[in-house]
Amino acid sequence: MEAPFIYGKMVEKKAFVNRVEDINVLTQNMKAQNNIILISPRRWGKTSLVQRTVKQLVSKDKNYKSCFIDIYKVQNENDFYKAFAEAIINATSGKIDEAMDSVKNFFSAIVPKLSVNPDPNSEISLSMDWEEIKKSPDEILNLPESIAKKKKIKLVICIDEFQNIGSFENPLAFQEKLRASWQYHQNVSYCIFGSKRHMMMELFGASEMPFYKFGSLMFLEKISTAHWAKYIQKEFKRTSKLISKEDATYLAEAVENHSYYVQQLAQLVWFRTAHKCTSEIVDLALDSLQLQLSMLYRQITDTLSKKQVNYLHALINDEKELSSKATIEKYNLGTTGTVARVRSSLEDKDVLDYLHKNISFNDPVYRLWLKNYYFV
């Protein structure tokens, strides 16, 4: 029998848990042609949420088209333009001939080379001269509006891991180019999302930045324990197994309602359950998960400085006054200035998240591993 729990890939309808209100908010903004900035740590399910929302919107209204651009591996401005243009053309073209027409009709200053796979279902690939792009970047940045206006459609452009543009050469100048073009688009809306909260807030929350007030800020919350417990029980029952509400609740809370890990732990528990789950099975599965990821976590920890590791040790021990003289001396953290820099560096490394003076681990299983194995 196929395991009912899904993690590590796009979540399909049957495995999609709650998010009703989030879908409604996203849909209303997209219909109103409002730009949206969606922020949450990695593996909370924001990509699945956006894709599900857009899929529903497009299926109900044929006037809408959507495209997804993941810039996680995009290294520079030139690569961004290429990925952006390819995604727009492929999303707004039903056939290869239509895509080729778009290249001919919507480019004038830039002359891209078009590569087409013999497979009729494949997407086109573009190559462009960087010197041409530098002279007319607005031709590419205004491409979605030009196509949407010509084809009389509404286009929703979803860009994942947007904070990566901060690592480009001259990132501020690049952001100014994007904002200068995108703010005038009437037939296009942008759903921009990213996983590093502090970097996204620097881009969209700072008044001196080009993208300040570009759209509605939306912070994705974790799915509640009650919804997780109900879903876990339902999937166990659907596959002729049983888990109590208490054990399903315990399972979700053990990994702090983290979407990816709830699904992964639930699968491990499901594998170990012959007929009826017990809390002991959940504990065994949770310990197995920590050991399964032990090599990865050790590699992560080995990249950290001594003071960064000491700071994590203080967090694991639930120290409340991390900048106090007693805590600094106990964990050899240096100075109060060093403590602030260490915390900031761990945010940059995506180990910690800091919000409203609360510090949390982005990976709850890493926190458990540190507590149960590393700092023993």
Coordinates of C-alpha atoms in Angstrom, one line a residue:
M1 CA 0.0 0.0 0.0
E2 CA 1.3 3.5 -0.9
A3 CA 2.2 5.7 2.1
P4 CA -0.4 8.5 2.4
F5 CA 1.9 11.2 3.6
I6 CA 3.8 13.5 1.2
Y7 CA 6.9 15.6 1.7
G8 CA 9.8 17.0 -0.4
K9 CA 7.6 17.7 -3.4
M10 CA 4.6 19.7 -4.4
V11 CA 1.6 18.8 -2.3
E12 CA -1.4 17.5 -4.3
K13 CA -5.0 18.1 -3.4
K14 CA -5.6 15.1 -1.1
A15 CA -2.5 15.9 1.0
F16 CA -3.2 19.6 1.2
V17 CA -4.0 20.6 4.8
N18 CA -6.3 23.5 5.6
R19 CA -4.9 26.9 4.3
V20 CA -8.5 27.9 3.4
E21 CA -8.1 31.5 4.6
D22 CA -4.6 31.8 3.0
I23 CA -6.0 30.7 -0.3
N24 CA -8.9 33.1 0.0
V25 CA -6.6 36.1 0.7
L26 CA -4.2 35.2 -2.1
T27 CA -7.1 34.7 -4.6
Q28 CA -8.7 38.0 -3.7
N29 CA -5.5 39.9 -4.2
M30 CA -4.7 38.2 -7.5
K31 CA -8.2 39.0 -8.8
A32 CA -7.8 42.6 -7.7
Q33 CA -4.4 42.7 -9.5
N34 CA -2.6 43.5 -6.3
N35 CA 1.0 42.5 -5.8
I36 CA 1.7 40.1 -2.9
I37 CA 4.8 39.5 -0.9
L38 CA 4.6 36.1 0.9
I39 CA 7.1 35.3 3.5
S40 CA 7.7 32.1 5.5
P41 CA 10.7 29.9 6.4
R42 CA 11.6 27.1 4.1
R43 CA 9.4 24.0 3.8
W44 CA 6.4 25.5 5.4
G45 CA 4.5 24.9 2.2
K46 CA 4.3 28.3 0.6
T47 CA 5.2 27.1 -2.9
S48 CA 2.4 24.5 -2.7
L49 CA 0.1 27.1 -1.4
V50 CA 0.8 29.5 -4.2
Q51 CA 0.6 26.8 -6.9
R52 CA -2.7 25.5 -5.6
T53 CA -4.2 29.0 -5.4
V54 CA -3.1 29.9 -8.9
K55 CA -4.3 26.6 -10.3
Q56 CA -7.7 27.1 -8.9
L57 CA -7.9 30.7 -10.2
V58 CA -6.8 29.7 -13.7
S59 CA -9.2 26.7 -13.9
K60 CA -12.2 28.9 -12.9
D61 CA -11.3 31.9 -15.1
K62 CA -9.7 31.3 -18.5
N63 CA -8.8 35.0 -18.8
Y64 CA -6.0 34.3 -16.3
K65 CA -2.6 32.8 -17.0
S66 CA 0.2 32.2 -14.6
C67 CA 3.9 31.5 -14.6
F68 CA 6.4 30.4 -11.9
I69 CA 10.0 31.5 -11.7
D70 CA 12.3 29.9 -9.1
I71 CA 15.4 32.1 -8.8
Y72 CA 17.1 30.0 -6.1
K73 CA 19.9 29.1 -8.4
V74 CA 19.9 32.3 -10.5
Q75 CA 23.3 33.9 -9.9
N76 CA 23.2 37.2 -11.6
E77 CA 21.2 39.8 -13.4
N78 CA 21.8 38.3 -16.9
D79 CA 20.5 34.9 -15.7
F80 CA 17.5 36.5 -14.2
Y81 CA 16.5 38.2 -17.5
K82 CA 16.9 34.9 -19.3
A83 CA 14.8 32.9 -16.8
F84 CA 12.2 35.7 -16.7
A85 CA 11.7 35.9 -20.5
E86 CA 11.6 32.2 -20.9
A87 CA 9.0 31.7 -18.2
I88 CA 6.8 34.5 -19.6
I89 CA 6.9 33.2 -23.1
N90 CA 6.3 29.6 -22.2
A91 CA 3.4 30.4 -19.8
T92 CA 1.6 32.6 -22.4
S93 CA 2.1 30.3 -25.4
G94 CA 0.0 27.2 -26.0
K95 CA 2.2 25.9 -28.9
I96 CA 5.8 26.2 -30.1
D97 CA 4.7 28.3 -33.1
E98 CA 2.9 30.7 -30.7
A99 CA 6.1 31.0 -28.6
M100 CA 8.2 31.7 -31.7
D101 CA 5.7 34.4 -32.8
S102 CA 6.0 36.0 -29.3
V103 CA 9.8 36.1 -29.7
K104 CA 9.5 37.8 -33.1
N105 CA 6.6 40.2 -32.1
F106 CA 7.6 41.4 -28.6
F107 CA 11.4 41.8 -29.0
S108 CA 12.9 44.6 -31.1
A109 CA 16.0 46.1 -29.3
I110 CA 17.0 42.6 -28.1
V111 CA 17.3 39.7 -30.6
P112 CA 17.3 36.4 -28.6
K113 CA 18.2 33.1 -30.1
L114 CA 15.5 30.5 -29.8
S115 CA 16.2 26.8 -29.0
V116 CA 13.4 24.3 -29.5
N117 CA 13.3 20.6 -28.4
P118 CA 11.8 18.3 -31.0
D119 CA 9.3 17.2 -28.3
P120 CA 6.1 19.2 -29.0
N121 CA 5.4 19.4 -25.3
S122 CA 8.8 20.8 -24.4
E123 CA 9.4 24.4 -23.5
I124 CA 11.5 26.9 -25.5
S125 CA 14.9 28.1 -24.3
L126 CA 16.4 31.5 -25.0
S127 CA 19.9 32.8 -25.3
M128 CA 20.6 36.6 -25.3
D129 CA 23.5 38.9 -25.7
W130 CA 24.3 40.6 -22.4
E131 CA 25.5 43.7 -24.1
E132 CA 22.1 44.0 -25.8
I133 CA 20.2 43.4 -22.6
K134 CA 22.2 46.1 -20.8
K135 CA 21.0 48.7 -23.3
S136 CA 17.3 47.7 -23.1
P137 CA 16.5 45.7 -19.9
D138 CA 13.0 47.3 -19.8
E139 CA 12.1 45.4 -23.0
I140 CA 12.3 42.1 -21.0
L141 CA 10.9 43.5 -17.8
N142 CA 7.9 44.9 -19.7
L143 CA 7.4 41.7 -21.7
P144 CA 4.6 40.3 -19.4
E145 CA 2.6 43.5 -19.7
S146 CA 3.1 43.7 -23.5
I147 CA 2.0 40.1 -24.0
A148 CA -0.9 40.3 -21.5
K149 CA -2.2 43.5 -23.1
K150 CA -1.9 42.1 -26.7
K151 CA -3.6 38.8 -25.8
K152 CA -6.1 40.4 -23.5
I153 CA -5.3 38.2 -20.5
K154 CA -4.5 38.7 -16.9
L155 CA -1.1 37.4 -15.9
V156 CA 0.0 36.3 -12.4
I157 CA 3.8 36.0 -12.1
C158 CA 5.0 34.0 -9.1
I159 CA 8.7 34.4 -8.2
D160 CA 10.2 32.1 -5.6
E161 CA 13.2 32.7 -3.4
F162 CA 13.2 36.4 -4.5
Q163 CA 15.6 37.4 -1.7
N164 CA 18.4 35.9 -3.9
I165 CA 18.5 39.1 -5.9
G166 CA 20.3 40.6 -2.9
S167 CA 23.4 38.7 -3.8
F168 CA 23.6 40.1 -7.4
E169 CA 26.2 42.6 -8.3
N170 CA 24.8 46.1 -7.7
P171 CA 21.6 44.7 -6.2
L172 CA 20.1 48.1 -5.4
A173 CA 20.4 49.3 -9.0
F174 CA 18.8 46.1 -10.3
Q175 CA 15.9 46.5 -7.8
E176 CA 15.3 50.0 -9.1
K177 CA 15.1 48.7 -12.7
L178 CA 12.5 46.1 -11.7
R179 CA 10.4 48.5 -9.7
A180 CA 10.6 51.2 -12.4
S181 CA 9.0 48.8 -14.9
W182 CA 6.7 46.6 -12.8
Q183 CA 4.9 49.4 -11.0
Y184 CA 3.2 50.5 -14.2
H185 CA 1.9 47.1 -15.2
Q186 CA -2.0 47.1 -15.4
N187 CA -2.6 43.5 -16.6
V188 CA 0.0 41.8 -14.5
S189 CA 0.3 41.1 -10.8
Y190 CA 3.3 39.7 -9.0
C191 CA 3.3 37.2 -6.2
I192 CA 6.8 37.3 -4.8
F193 CA 7.8 34.9 -2.1
G194 CA 10.9 34.0 -0.1
S195 CA 12.1 32.0 2.8
K196 CA 14.6 34.3 4.5
R197 CA 12.4 36.6 6.5
H198 CA 15.0 39.1 7.5
M199 CA 16.3 39.5 3.9
M200 CA 12.7 39.7 2.5
M201 CA 11.9 42.4 5.1
E202 CA 15.0 44.4 4.1
L203 CA 13.8 44.3 0.5
F204 CA 10.2 45.1 1.1
G205 CA 9.9 46.6 4.6
A206 CA 12.6 49.3 4.5
S207 CA 11.4 52.7 3.4
E208 CA 14.7 53.5 1.6
M209 CA 14.5 50.4 -0.6
P210 CA 13.0 50.4 -4.1
F211 CA 10.4 47.7 -3.4
Y212 CA 9.0 49.4 -0.3
K213 CA 5.2 49.2 -0.4
F214 CA 5.3 47.3 -3.7
G215 CA 2.5 45.1 -2.5
S216 CA 0.7 43.5 0.4
L217 CA 2.9 41.8 2.9
M218 CA 1.7 38.4 4.0
F219 CA 3.4 36.2 6.6
L220 CA 2.5 32.6 6.4
E221 CA 1.6 31.0 9.7
K222 CA 2.1 27.3 10.7
I223 CA -0.9 25.0 10.2
S224 CA -2.6 24.5 13.6
T225 CA -2.2 21.4 15.7
A226 CA -5.9 20.7 15.5
H227 CA -5.8 20.6 11.6
W228 CA -2.8 18.4 11.6
A229 CA -4.3 16.0 14.0
K230 CA -7.5 15.7 12.0
Y231 CA -5.6 15.2 8.8
I232 CA -3.2 12.5 10.3
Q233 CA -6.2 10.6 11.8
K234 CA -8.0 10.7 8.5
E235 CA -5.1 9.4 6.5
F236 CA -4.5 6.6 8.9
K237 CA -8.1 5.6 8.8
R238 CA -8.2 5.8 5.0
T239 CA -5.4 3.2 4.9
S240 CA -7.0 0.9 7.5
K241 CA -4.8 2.0 10.4
L242 CA -5.7 3.8 13.6
I243 CA -4.1 6.7 15.5
S244 CA -5.7 8.5 18.4
K245 CA -6.3 12.2 18.5
E246 CA -3.8 12.4 21.4
D247 CA -1.0 10.6 19.5
A248 CA -1.7 12.6 16.3
T249 CA -1.5 15.8 18.3
Y250 CA 1.7 14.5 20.0
L251 CA 3.2 13.7 16.5
A252 CA 2.5 17.2 15.1
E253 CA 3.7 19.1 18.2
A254 CA 6.9 17.0 18.4
V255 CA 8.1 18.7 15.3
E256 CA 6.5 22.1 16.1
N257 CA 3.8 21.8 13.4
H258 CA 6.5 22.2 10.7
S259 CA 4.7 21.1 7.5
Y260 CA 7.6 19.2 6.0
Y261 CA 8.4 17.4 9.1
V262 CA 4.9 16.6 10.2
Q263 CA 4.4 14.8 6.8
Q264 CA 7.8 13.0 7.1
L265 CA 7.3 11.9 10.7
A266 CA 3.8 10.8 10.0
Q267 CA 5.1 8.7 7.2
L268 CA 7.7 7.1 9.5
V269 CA 5.0 6.4 12.1
W270 CA 2.7 5.0 9.5
F271 CA 5.4 2.6 8.3
R272 CA 5.9 1.4 11.9
T273 CA 2.2 0.9 12.6
A274 CA 0.7 -2.5 11.8
H275 CA -2.8 -1.7 13.0
K276 CA -2.9 0.9 15.9
C277 CA -0.3 3.6 16.6
T278 CA 1.0 4.3 20.1
S279 CA 3.0 7.1 21.6
E280 CA 6.0 4.7 21.8
I281 CA 5.9 4.3 18.0
V282 CA 5.9 8.0 17.6
D283 CA 8.9 8.3 19.9
L284 CA 10.8 5.6 18.0
A285 CA 10.0 7.3 14.6
L286 CA 11.1 10.7 16.0
D287 CA 14.4 9.2 17.2
S288 CA 14.9 7.5 13.8
L289 CA 14.3 10.7 12.0
Q290 CA 17.0 12.5 14.1
L291 CA 19.5 9.7 13.4
Q292 CA 18.5 9.6 9.7
L293 CA 19.5 13.3 9.4
S294 CA 22.5 13.1 11.8
M295 CA 25.1 13.2 9.0
L296 CA 23.5 16.3 7.5
Y297 CA 23.2 18.0 10.9
R298 CA 26.8 17.3 11.8
Q299 CA 28.0 18.8 8.5
I300 CA 25.9 22.0 9.2
T301 CA 27.3 22.2 12.7
D302 CA 30.9 21.7 11.5
T303 CA 30.5 24.8 9.3
L304 CA 29.7 27.0 12.4
S305 CA 32.2 28.9 14.5
K306 CA 32.8 28.0 18.1
K307 CA 30.8 31.0 19.3
Q308 CA 27.9 30.2 17.0
V309 CA 27.8 26.7 18.4
N310 CA 28.0 28.0 22.0
Y311 CA 25.1 30.4 21.2
L312 CA 23.0 27.4 20.0
H313 CA 24.0 25.6 23.1
A314 CA 22.6 28.4 25.2
L315 CA 19.4 28.4 23.2
I316 CA 19.1 24.6 23.7
N317 CA 19.4 25.0 27.4
D318 CA 16.6 27.6 27.4
E319 CA 18.7 30.5 28.5
K320 CA 16.5 33.6 28.6
E321 CA 19.0 36.4 28.9
L322 CA 21.4 35.6 26.1
S323 CA 23.2 38.9 26.4
S324 CA 23.6 38.9 30.2
K325 CA 27.0 38.8 31.8
A326 CA 26.3 35.4 33.4
T327 CA 25.2 33.7 30.1
I328 CA 28.1 35.3 28.1
E329 CA 30.6 33.9 30.7
K330 CA 28.9 30.5 31.0
Y331 CA 29.0 29.8 27.3
N332 CA 32.1 31.9 26.3
L333 CA 30.2 34.2 24.0
G334 CA 32.6 37.1 24.1
T335 CA 30.8 40.4 24.4
T336 CA 27.3 41.7 24.0
G337 CA 28.3 42.9 20.6
T338 CA 29.6 39.5 19.7
V339 CA 26.3 37.9 20.8
A340 CA 24.3 40.3 18.4
R341 CA 26.7 39.5 15.5
V342 CA 26.5 35.7 16.2
R343 CA 22.7 35.8 16.2
S344 CA 22.6 37.8 13.0
S345 CA 25.1 35.4 11.3
L346 CA 22.9 32.4 12.3
E347 CA 19.9 34.2 10.7
D348 CA 22.0 34.7 7.5
K349 CA 22.8 31.0 7.5
D350 CA 19.1 30.2 7.8
V351 CA 19.6 28.3 11.1
L352 CA 17.6 30.7 13.2
D353 CA 14.6 33.0 12.8
Y354 CA 14.1 36.1 14.8
L355 CA 10.7 37.7 15.1
H356 CA 9.2 40.0 17.7
K357 CA 12.2 39.3 20.0
N358 CA 11.5 35.6 19.8
I359 CA 14.3 33.3 18.5
S360 CA 13.4 30.0 17.0
F361 CA 15.1 27.2 15.0
N362 CA 14.1 27.1 11.3
D363 CA 14.6 23.3 11.5
P364 CA 12.9 21.9 14.6
V365 CA 14.5 18.4 14.1
Y366 CA 17.9 20.0 14.1
R367 CA 17.1 21.6 17.5
L368 CA 16.1 18.1 18.8
W369 CA 19.2 16.6 17.4
L370 CA 21.4 19.2 19.1
K371 CA 19.6 18.6 22.3
N372 CA 19.5 14.8 22.3
Y373 CA 22.8 14.0 20.5
Y374 CA 25.2 16.8 20.0
F375 CA 25.1 18.6 23.4
V376 CA 24.7 15.5 25.5

